[in-house]
Amino acid sequence: MKILQVSDALAFGGAERVQIEYANTLVVLNHDVTLLVPDSVETSFKEFTDKKVQVVKYKSGISFFKRLILIKNLINLYKPNVIHTHESKMAISVQFLLKFKLTKVKHVHTQHLVESWRKNIVLSLEKILVNTTSQFICVSSEVKEYMHEKKSVPVEKITILPTIFSGEKIMKSEWREVSKPTIRDSLNLQEGIFIILCVGRLSPQKGFEDVIKIANLLKKKSENFCFIIVGEGLEREMLENGILENDLGKYVKLIGNQNDIAKYYFAADLFILTSRYEGMPVVLSEAMAAKLPVVCYEVEGVKDVISHLRTGIVVKKNNYRDMYERILEVLDNSIDYNSISEAGFKSVEKFINNQTQGKILIQTYNK
């Protein structure tokens, strides 16, 4: 099967990693996959995709009409069996072409987020176009509910496919067999310090400003901790200023994007998620696959992965003081986080299988 996957990403993050895992899994199953990506993220895509996946770039920020022409030309060039979109702009463009019979191709769309900011006029347009799409893949039950209720997508057209692909790589990582002190030594991390890991783009969505607030509270109780934030983005300067102004250089480290992220999962003691909104946080399955205890805000997708106090710890959305209290309980050993992390590992272990998920993709394409 020939598949053209289309991205309109402005930055490289969880949704983009899912697209790469889709592509890599499908080529292993002997399908022909082309990824169409903006030039702003082309390097990141090429770095992580299988060599059998063809990555084609286009100029980011193009207008709606140029996007229509681009997609139409690429469909004519590659003649895919399926065009698979991952962002709403590209989805609407493909749906428009199909609605007015300007092209003929099966369209599948993955919805990664609950778009709570979506204006009613845009939702009304999407409701008109939605029937041109053959199937929708939603990353969580909450995203499915959103697509059905807000965009009038029939339930029978929706497949839930959680974004847990990346967890398999963590689970099979060579670092699993290496002792934590050895990993920390290789990363120049001080032994004996409690490492709290955060992973994501430095963007408003990820809520990393709350890490600064939490670190400010924690340092009054302990000096034996350090937050490590893996990721890059537009909010770096703002976060750096917050760290400097609050004298947190010892407690909060911004280390940018990392090629071998597994190392950091196995070096850490705790993982936290401070996102304002999500669809299905990829990083949760990664952390749980590394047997890290997880404390997270109650955002979309979390309930599909975390059972509170059994496989992880869930706190009220945007409540950094509650997050602080939970972290303090872990630091003070008030919570049996070893049993929580073990249960978390077992819960994702039984679902993580890229081959199985790849077959679900093909089944969805064939519907």
GROMACS .gro file of C-alpha atoms in nm:
model
  367
    1MET     CA    1   0.000   0.000   0.000
    2LYS     CA    2   0.119   0.353  -0.081
    3ILE     CA    3   0.061   0.602   0.199
    4LEU     CA    4   0.119   0.978   0.191
    5GLN     CA    5   0.135   1.120   0.543
    6VAL     CA    6   0.100   1.496   0.568
    7SER     CA    7   0.216   1.722   0.850
    8ASP     CA    8   0.163   2.094   0.907
    9ALA     CA    9   0.376   2.105   1.223
   10LEU     CA   10   0.517   2.437   1.340
   11ALA     CA   11   0.748   2.260   1.585
   12PHE     CA   12   0.865   1.910   1.661
   13GLY     CA   13   0.684   1.740   1.948
   14GLY     CA   14   0.473   1.443   2.055
   15ALA     CA   15   0.232   1.445   1.758
   16GLU     CA   16   0.523   1.457   1.517
   17ARG     CA   17   0.694   1.168   1.692
   18VAL     CA   18   0.371   0.969   1.652
   19GLN     CA   19   0.372   1.040   1.277
   20ILE     CA   20   0.727   0.910   1.256
   21GLU     CA   21   0.636   0.594   1.448
   22TYR     CA   22   0.340   0.542   1.214
   23ALA     CA   23   0.572   0.571   0.913
   24ASN     CA   24   0.851   0.357   1.058
   25THR     CA   25   0.609   0.083   1.161
   26LEU     CA   26   0.438   0.077   0.820
   27VAL     CA   27   0.762   0.042   0.622
   28VAL     CA   28   0.862  -0.251   0.846
   29LEU     CA   29   0.533  -0.408   0.736
   30ASN     CA   30   0.649  -0.352   0.372
   31HIS     CA   31   0.431  -0.054   0.286
   32ASP     CA   32   0.547   0.246   0.081
   33VAL     CA   33   0.538   0.561   0.296
   34THR     CA   34   0.610   0.924   0.205
   35LEU     CA   35   0.610   1.198   0.471
   36LEU     CA   36   0.525   1.551   0.358
   37VAL     CA   37   0.657   1.797   0.618
   38PRO     CA   38   0.724   2.173   0.648
   39ASP     CA   39   1.084   2.280   0.589
   40SER     CA   40   1.099   2.415   0.946
   41VAL     CA   41   1.090   2.060   1.090
   42GLU     CA   42   1.239   1.860   0.801
   43THR     CA   43   1.571   1.797   0.980
   44SER     CA   44   1.402   1.654   1.290
   45PHE     CA   45   1.183   1.425   1.081
   46LYS     CA   46   1.476   1.297   0.876
   47GLU     CA   47   1.678   1.233   1.189
   48PHE     CA   48   1.427   0.987   1.334
   49THR     CA   49   1.262   0.825   1.032
   50ASP     CA   50   1.356   0.489   0.884
   51LYS     CA   51   1.572   0.522   0.571
   52LYS     CA   52   1.295   0.351   0.375
   53VAL     CA   53   1.060   0.642   0.448
   54GLN     CA   54   1.078   0.922   0.193
   55VAL     CA   55   1.067   1.266   0.358
   56VAL     CA   56   0.954   1.549   0.129
   57LYS     CA   57   0.960   1.910   0.246
   58TYR     CA   58   0.748   2.209   0.152
   59LYS     CA   59   0.764   2.574   0.251
   60SER     CA   60   0.599   2.626   0.588
   61GLY     CA   61   0.329   2.889   0.637
   62ILE     CA   62   0.187   2.866   0.285
   63SER     CA   63  -0.163   2.998   0.213
   64PHE     CA   64  -0.476   2.784   0.192
   65PHE     CA   65  -0.487   2.795  -0.189
   66LYS     CA   66  -0.118   2.710  -0.225
   67ARG     CA   67  -0.178   2.421   0.013
   68LEU     CA   68  -0.459   2.294  -0.210
   69ILE     CA   69  -0.235   2.307  -0.516
   70LEU     CA   70   0.052   2.139  -0.329
   71ILE     CA   71  -0.163   1.848  -0.210
   72LYS     CA   72  -0.335   1.802  -0.547
   73ASN     CA   73   0.001   1.792  -0.728
   74LEU     CA   74   0.150   1.546  -0.480
   75ILE     CA   75  -0.150   1.314  -0.507
   76ASN     CA   76  -0.107   1.319  -0.886
   77LEU     CA   77   0.268   1.258  -0.850
   78TYR     CA   78   0.271   0.982  -0.586
   79LYS     CA   79  -0.072   0.830  -0.656
   80PRO     CA   80  -0.115   0.711  -0.295
   81ASN     CA   81  -0.385   0.466  -0.188
   82VAL     CA   82  -0.431   0.674   0.127
   83ILE     CA   83  -0.351   1.030   0.229
   84HIS     CA   84  -0.316   1.052   0.607
   85THR     CA   85  -0.328   1.397   0.769
   86HIS     CA   86  -0.233   1.494   1.124
   87GLU     CA   87  -0.322   1.864   1.156
   88SER     CA   88  -0.658   2.031   1.100
   89LYS     CA   89  -0.531   2.275   0.834
   90MET     CA   90  -0.411   1.994   0.613
   91ALA     CA   91  -0.721   1.786   0.687
   92ILE     CA   92  -0.951   2.071   0.579
   93SER     CA   93  -0.745   2.120   0.262
   94VAL     CA   94  -0.780   1.753   0.164
   95GLN     CA   95  -1.150   1.753   0.256
   96PHE     CA   96  -1.206   2.063   0.039
   97LEU     CA   97  -1.042   1.894  -0.260
   98LEU     CA   98  -1.257   1.585  -0.209
   99LYS     CA   99  -1.578   1.781  -0.150
  100PHE     CA  100  -1.548   1.961  -0.482
  101LYS     CA  101  -1.416   1.651  -0.662
  102LEU     CA  102  -1.081   1.814  -0.741
  103THR     CA  103  -0.900   1.494  -0.649
  104LYS     CA  104  -0.980   1.132  -0.573
  105VAL     CA  105  -0.807   0.953  -0.285
  106LYS     CA  106  -0.900   0.784   0.043
  107HIS     CA  107  -0.849   1.025   0.333
  108VAL     CA  108  -0.771   0.925   0.692
  109HIS     CA  109  -0.712   1.183   0.964
  110THR     CA  110  -0.554   1.146   1.309
  111GLN     CA  111  -0.688   1.389   1.569
  112HIS     CA  112  -0.426   1.448   1.838
  113LEU     CA  113  -0.598   1.711   2.053
  114VAL     CA  114  -0.926   1.841   2.191
  115GLU     CA  115  -0.924   2.182   2.022
  116SER     CA  116  -1.113   2.373   2.291
  117TRP     CA  117  -1.016   2.705   2.130
  118ARG     CA  118  -1.184   2.618   1.796
  119LYS     CA  119  -1.426   2.890   1.678
  120ASN     CA  120  -1.784   2.788   1.597
  121ILE     CA  121  -1.755   2.911   1.238
  122VAL     CA  122  -1.459   2.676   1.178
  123LEU     CA  123  -1.641   2.387   1.346
  124SER     CA  124  -1.941   2.452   1.121
  125LEU     CA  125  -1.715   2.433   0.814
  126GLU     CA  126  -1.560   2.109   0.937
  127LYS     CA  127  -1.904   1.956   0.992
  128ILE     CA  128  -1.982   2.021   0.625
  129LEU     CA  129  -1.657   1.860   0.507
  130VAL     CA  130  -1.631   1.574   0.755
  131ASN     CA  131  -1.814   1.316   0.542
  132THR     CA  132  -1.541   1.330   0.276
  133THR     CA  133  -1.298   1.162   0.520
  134SER     CA  134  -1.310   0.782   0.522
  135GLN     CA  135  -1.186   0.723   0.876
  136PHE     CA  136  -1.071   0.918   1.183
  137ILE     CA  137  -0.809   0.799   1.431
  138CYS     CA  138  -0.838   0.949   1.779
  139VAL     CA  139  -0.560   0.917   2.035
  140SER     CA  140  -0.789   0.894   2.339
  141SER     CA  141  -1.151   0.846   2.440
  142GLU     CA  142  -1.184   1.218   2.517
  143VAL     CA  143  -1.063   1.312   2.170
  144LYS     CA  144  -1.315   1.065   2.023
  145GLU     CA  145  -1.593   1.227   2.226
  146TYR     CA  146  -1.484   1.571   2.105
  147MET     CA  147  -1.482   1.464   1.738
  148HIS     CA  148  -1.825   1.304   1.767
  149GLU     CA  149  -1.994   1.583   1.963
  150LYS     CA  150  -1.826   1.894   1.819
  151LYS     CA  151  -1.752   1.789   1.461
  152SER     CA  152  -2.039   1.540   1.411
  153VAL     CA  153  -1.810   1.253   1.311
  154PRO     CA  154  -2.008   0.927   1.316
  155VAL     CA  155  -1.885   0.689   1.587
  156GLU     CA  156  -1.845   0.406   1.334
  157LYS     CA  157  -1.587   0.617   1.151
  158ILE     CA  158  -1.364   0.655   1.459
  159THR     CA  159  -1.083   0.425   1.571
  160ILE     CA  160  -0.905   0.489   1.901
  161LEU     CA  161  -0.531   0.430   1.868
  162PRO     CA  162  -0.342   0.553   2.178
  163THR     CA  163  -0.008   0.722   2.109
  164ILE     CA  164   0.203   0.472   2.298
  165PHE     CA  165   0.438   0.373   2.015
  166SER     CA  166   0.744   0.540   2.167
  167GLY     CA  167   0.711   0.339   2.486
  168GLU     CA  168   0.831   0.028   2.303
  169LYS     CA  169   1.164   0.196   2.220
  170ILE     CA  170   1.212   0.289   2.585
  171MET     CA  171   1.118  -0.060   2.697
  172LYS     CA  172   1.373  -0.217   2.462
  173SER     CA  173   1.644   0.043   2.521
  174GLU     CA  174   1.996  -0.078   2.600
  175TRP     CA  175   1.997   0.164   2.893
  176ARG     CA  176   1.750  -0.057   3.079
  177GLU     CA  177   2.038  -0.293   3.156
  178VAL     CA  178   2.273  -0.017   3.279
  179SER     CA  179   2.281   0.092   3.643
  180LYS     CA  180   2.143   0.435   3.729
  181PRO     CA  181   2.475   0.559   3.878
  182THR     CA  182   2.654   0.465   3.553
  183ILE     CA  183   2.397   0.648   3.339
  184ARG     CA  184   2.412   0.954   3.562
  185ASP     CA  185   2.790   0.954   3.547
  186SER     CA  186   2.776   0.949   3.165
  187LEU     CA  187   2.540   1.251   3.175
  188ASN     CA  188   2.743   1.436   3.441
  189LEU     CA  189   2.450   1.418   3.681
  190GLN     CA  190   2.533   1.415   4.049
  191GLU     CA  191   2.458   1.088   4.228
  192GLY     CA  192   2.232   1.126   4.531
  193ILE     CA  193   2.026   1.409   4.379
  194PHE     CA  194   1.656   1.332   4.322
  195ILE     CA  195   1.603   1.388   3.947
  196ILE     CA  196   1.257   1.501   3.833
  197LEU     CA  197   1.222   1.472   3.455
  198CYS     CA  198   1.002   1.679   3.221
  199VAL     CA  199   0.990   1.625   2.844
  200GLY     CA  200   0.824   1.844   2.581
  201ARG     CA  201   0.839   2.155   2.366
  202LEU     CA  202   0.909   2.477   2.552
  203SER     CA  203   0.567   2.616   2.465
  204PRO     CA  204   0.267   2.753   2.658
  205GLN     CA  205   0.085   2.419   2.612
  206LYS     CA  206   0.343   2.231   2.824
  207GLY     CA  207   0.311   2.459   3.128
  208PHE     CA  208   0.679   2.450   3.225
  209GLU     CA  209   0.644   2.780   3.407
  210ASP     CA  210   0.478   2.570   3.678
  211VAL     CA  211   0.806   2.380   3.719
  212ILE     CA  212   0.968   2.707   3.828
  213LYS     CA  213   0.687   2.770   4.078
  214ILE     CA  214   0.716   2.416   4.216
  215ALA     CA  215   1.096   2.434   4.237
  216ASN     CA  216   1.063   2.760   4.432
  217LEU     CA  217   0.844   2.585   4.688
  218LEU     CA  218   1.056   2.268   4.701
  219LYS     CA  219   1.384   2.444   4.768
  220LYS     CA  220   1.241   2.567   5.098
  221LYS     CA  221   1.204   2.204   5.204
  222SER     CA  222   1.502   2.034   5.040
  223GLU     CA  223   1.818   2.100   4.842
  224ASN     CA  224   1.841   1.741   4.723
  225PHE     CA  225   1.651   1.767   4.392
  226CYS     CA  226   1.683   1.887   4.035
  227PHE     CA  227   1.428   1.929   3.754
  228ILE     CA  228   1.562   1.839   3.410
  229ILE     CA  229   1.357   1.969   3.119
  230VAL     CA  230   1.426   1.801   2.784
  231GLY     CA  231   1.298   1.999   2.487
  232GLU     CA  232   1.334   2.319   2.292
  233GLY     CA  233   1.099   2.597   2.191
  234LEU     CA  234   0.987   2.958   2.189
  235GLU     CA  235   0.959   2.988   2.569
  236ARG     CA  236   1.326   2.913   2.642
  237GLU     CA  237   1.414   3.276   2.712
  238MET     CA  238   1.112   3.324   2.938
  239LEU     CA  239   1.198   3.010   3.134
  240GLU     CA  240   1.567   3.104   3.156
  241ASN     CA  241   1.466   3.443   3.298
  242GLY     CA  242   1.237   3.275   3.552
  243ILE     CA  243   1.518   3.043   3.662
  244LEU     CA  244   1.759   3.336   3.696
  245GLU     CA  245   1.515   3.565   3.878
  246ASN     CA  246   1.427   3.296   4.131
  247ASP     CA  247   1.786   3.178   4.179
  248LEU     CA  248   1.699   2.827   4.060
  249GLY     CA  249   2.005   2.752   3.846
  250LYS     CA  250   2.094   2.465   4.076
  251TYR     CA  251   1.742   2.320   4.072
  252VAL     CA  252   1.609   2.357   3.715
  253LYS     CA  253   1.809   2.264   3.404
  254LEU     CA  254   1.701   2.328   3.043
  255ILE     CA  255   1.900   2.083   2.832
  256GLY     CA  256   1.735   2.121   2.490
  257ASN     CA  257   1.641   1.839   2.253
  258GLN     CA  258   1.825   1.509   2.300
  259ASN     CA  259   1.879   1.235   2.044
  260ASP     CA  260   1.893   0.957   2.302
  261ILE     CA  261   1.608   1.050   2.532
  262ALA     CA  262   1.590   0.701   2.685
  263LYS     CA  263   1.905   0.778   2.882
  264TYR     CA  264   1.726   1.050   3.075
  265TYR     CA  265   1.423   0.837   3.157
  266PHE     CA  266   1.649   0.573   3.312
  267ALA     CA  267   1.858   0.835   3.494
  268ALA     CA  268   1.554   1.003   3.656
  269ASP     CA  269   1.366   0.924   3.978
  270LEU     CA  270   1.029   1.082   3.892
  271PHE     CA  271   0.845   1.210   3.584
  272ILE     CA  272   0.596   1.499   3.591
  273LEU     CA  273   0.353   1.631   3.330
  274THR     CA  274   0.245   1.995   3.365
  275SER     CA  275   0.059   2.033   3.032
  276ARG     CA  276  -0.238   2.269   3.002
  277TYR     CA  277  -0.401   2.040   2.745
  278GLU     CA  278  -0.314   1.722   2.553
  279GLY     CA  279  -0.471   1.454   2.338
  280MET     CA  280  -0.278   1.156   2.464
  281PRO     CA  281   0.060   1.245   2.618
  282VAL     CA  282   0.324   1.029   2.447
  283VAL     CA  283   0.570   1.101   2.726
  284LEU     CA  284   0.353   0.926   2.987
  285SER     CA  285   0.386   0.587   2.818
  286GLU     CA  286   0.759   0.649   2.775
  287ALA     CA  287   0.806   0.729   3.144
  288MET     CA  288   0.596   0.432   3.253
  289ALA     CA  289   0.790   0.204   3.016
  290ALA     CA  290   1.106   0.313   3.201
  291LYS     CA  291   0.937   0.223   3.534
  292LEU     CA  292   0.933   0.586   3.644
  293PRO     CA  293   0.663   0.697   3.889
  294VAL     CA  294   0.448   0.962   3.723
  295VAL     CA  295   0.274   1.270   3.864
  296CYS     CA  296   0.058   1.454   3.611
  297TYR     CA  297  -0.213   1.713   3.568
  298GLU     CA  298  -0.557   1.577   3.485
  299VAL     CA  299  -0.556   1.670   3.116
  300GLU     CA  300  -0.714   1.492   2.819
  301GLY     CA  301  -0.591   1.139   2.760
  302VAL     CA  302  -0.450   1.088   3.110
  303LYS     CA  303  -0.743   0.880   3.231
  304ASP     CA  304  -0.684   0.635   2.944
  305VAL     CA  305  -0.331   0.570   3.074
  306ILE     CA  306  -0.325   0.647   3.448
  307SER     CA  307  -0.529   0.496   3.729
  308HIS     CA  308  -0.484   0.737   4.020
  309LEU     CA  309  -0.265   0.598   4.301
  310ARG     CA  310  -0.240   0.263   4.124
  311THR     CA  311  -0.038   0.329   3.807
  312GLY     CA  312   0.039   0.697   3.865
  313ILE     CA  313  -0.059   1.009   4.056
  314VAL     CA  314  -0.310   1.253   3.906
  315VAL     CA  315  -0.362   1.608   4.036
  316LYS     CA  316  -0.611   1.876   3.942
  317LYS     CA  317  -0.529   2.053   3.617
  318ASN     CA  318  -0.306   2.364   3.654
  319ASN     CA  319  -0.284   2.320   4.033
  320TYR     CA  320   0.091   2.354   4.083
  321ARG     CA  321   0.057   2.359   4.463
  322ASP     CA  322  -0.114   2.021   4.457
  323MET     CA  323   0.161   1.897   4.223
  324TYR     CA  324   0.420   2.028   4.470
  325GLU     CA  325   0.254   1.843   4.760
  326ARG     CA  326   0.251   1.517   4.565
  327ILE     CA  327   0.618   1.553   4.467
  328LEU     CA  328   0.701   1.623   4.830
  329GLU     CA  329   0.523   1.300   4.932
  330VAL     CA  330   0.738   1.107   4.685
  331LEU     CA  331   1.054   1.278   4.813
  332ASP     CA  332   0.958   1.199   5.173
  333ASN     CA  333   0.868   0.837   5.084
  334SER     CA  334   0.512   0.901   5.208
  335ILE     CA  335   0.386   0.722   4.894
  336ASP     CA  336   0.491   0.373   4.785
  337TYR     CA  337   0.605   0.494   4.446
  338ASN     CA  338   0.794   0.172   4.371
  339SER     CA  339   0.470  -0.027   4.356
  340ILE     CA  340   0.305   0.253   4.156
  341SER     CA  341   0.587   0.256   3.899
  342GLU     CA  342   0.580  -0.125   3.873
  343ALA     CA  343   0.203  -0.122   3.815
  344GLY     CA  344   0.246   0.158   3.559
  345PHE     CA  345   0.506  -0.046   3.373
  346LYS     CA  346   0.281  -0.352   3.359
  347SER     CA  347  -0.015  -0.144   3.236
  348VAL     CA  348   0.172  -0.011   2.931
  349GLU     CA  349   0.371  -0.330   2.867
  350LYS     CA  350   0.064  -0.524   2.756
  351PHE     CA  351  -0.040  -0.253   2.508
  352ILE     CA  352   0.298  -0.162   2.357
  353ASN     CA  353   0.345  -0.351   2.033
  354ASN     CA  354   0.428  -0.152   1.721
  355GLN     CA  355   0.351  -0.444   1.491
  356THR     CA  356   0.000  -0.474   1.634
  357GLN     CA  357  -0.059  -0.101   1.609
  358GLY     CA  358   0.072  -0.101   1.252
  359LYS     CA  359  -0.183  -0.368   1.162
  360ILE     CA  360  -0.459  -0.157   1.319
  361LEU     CA  361  -0.349   0.131   1.093
  362ILE     CA  362  -0.372  -0.089   0.784
  363GLN     CA  363  -0.716  -0.216   0.893
  364THR     CA  364  -0.827   0.146   0.931
  365TYR     CA  365  -0.693   0.235   0.586
  366ASN     CA  366  -0.885  -0.058   0.436
  367LYS     CA  367  -1.222   0.035   0.588
   0.00000   0.00000   0.00000
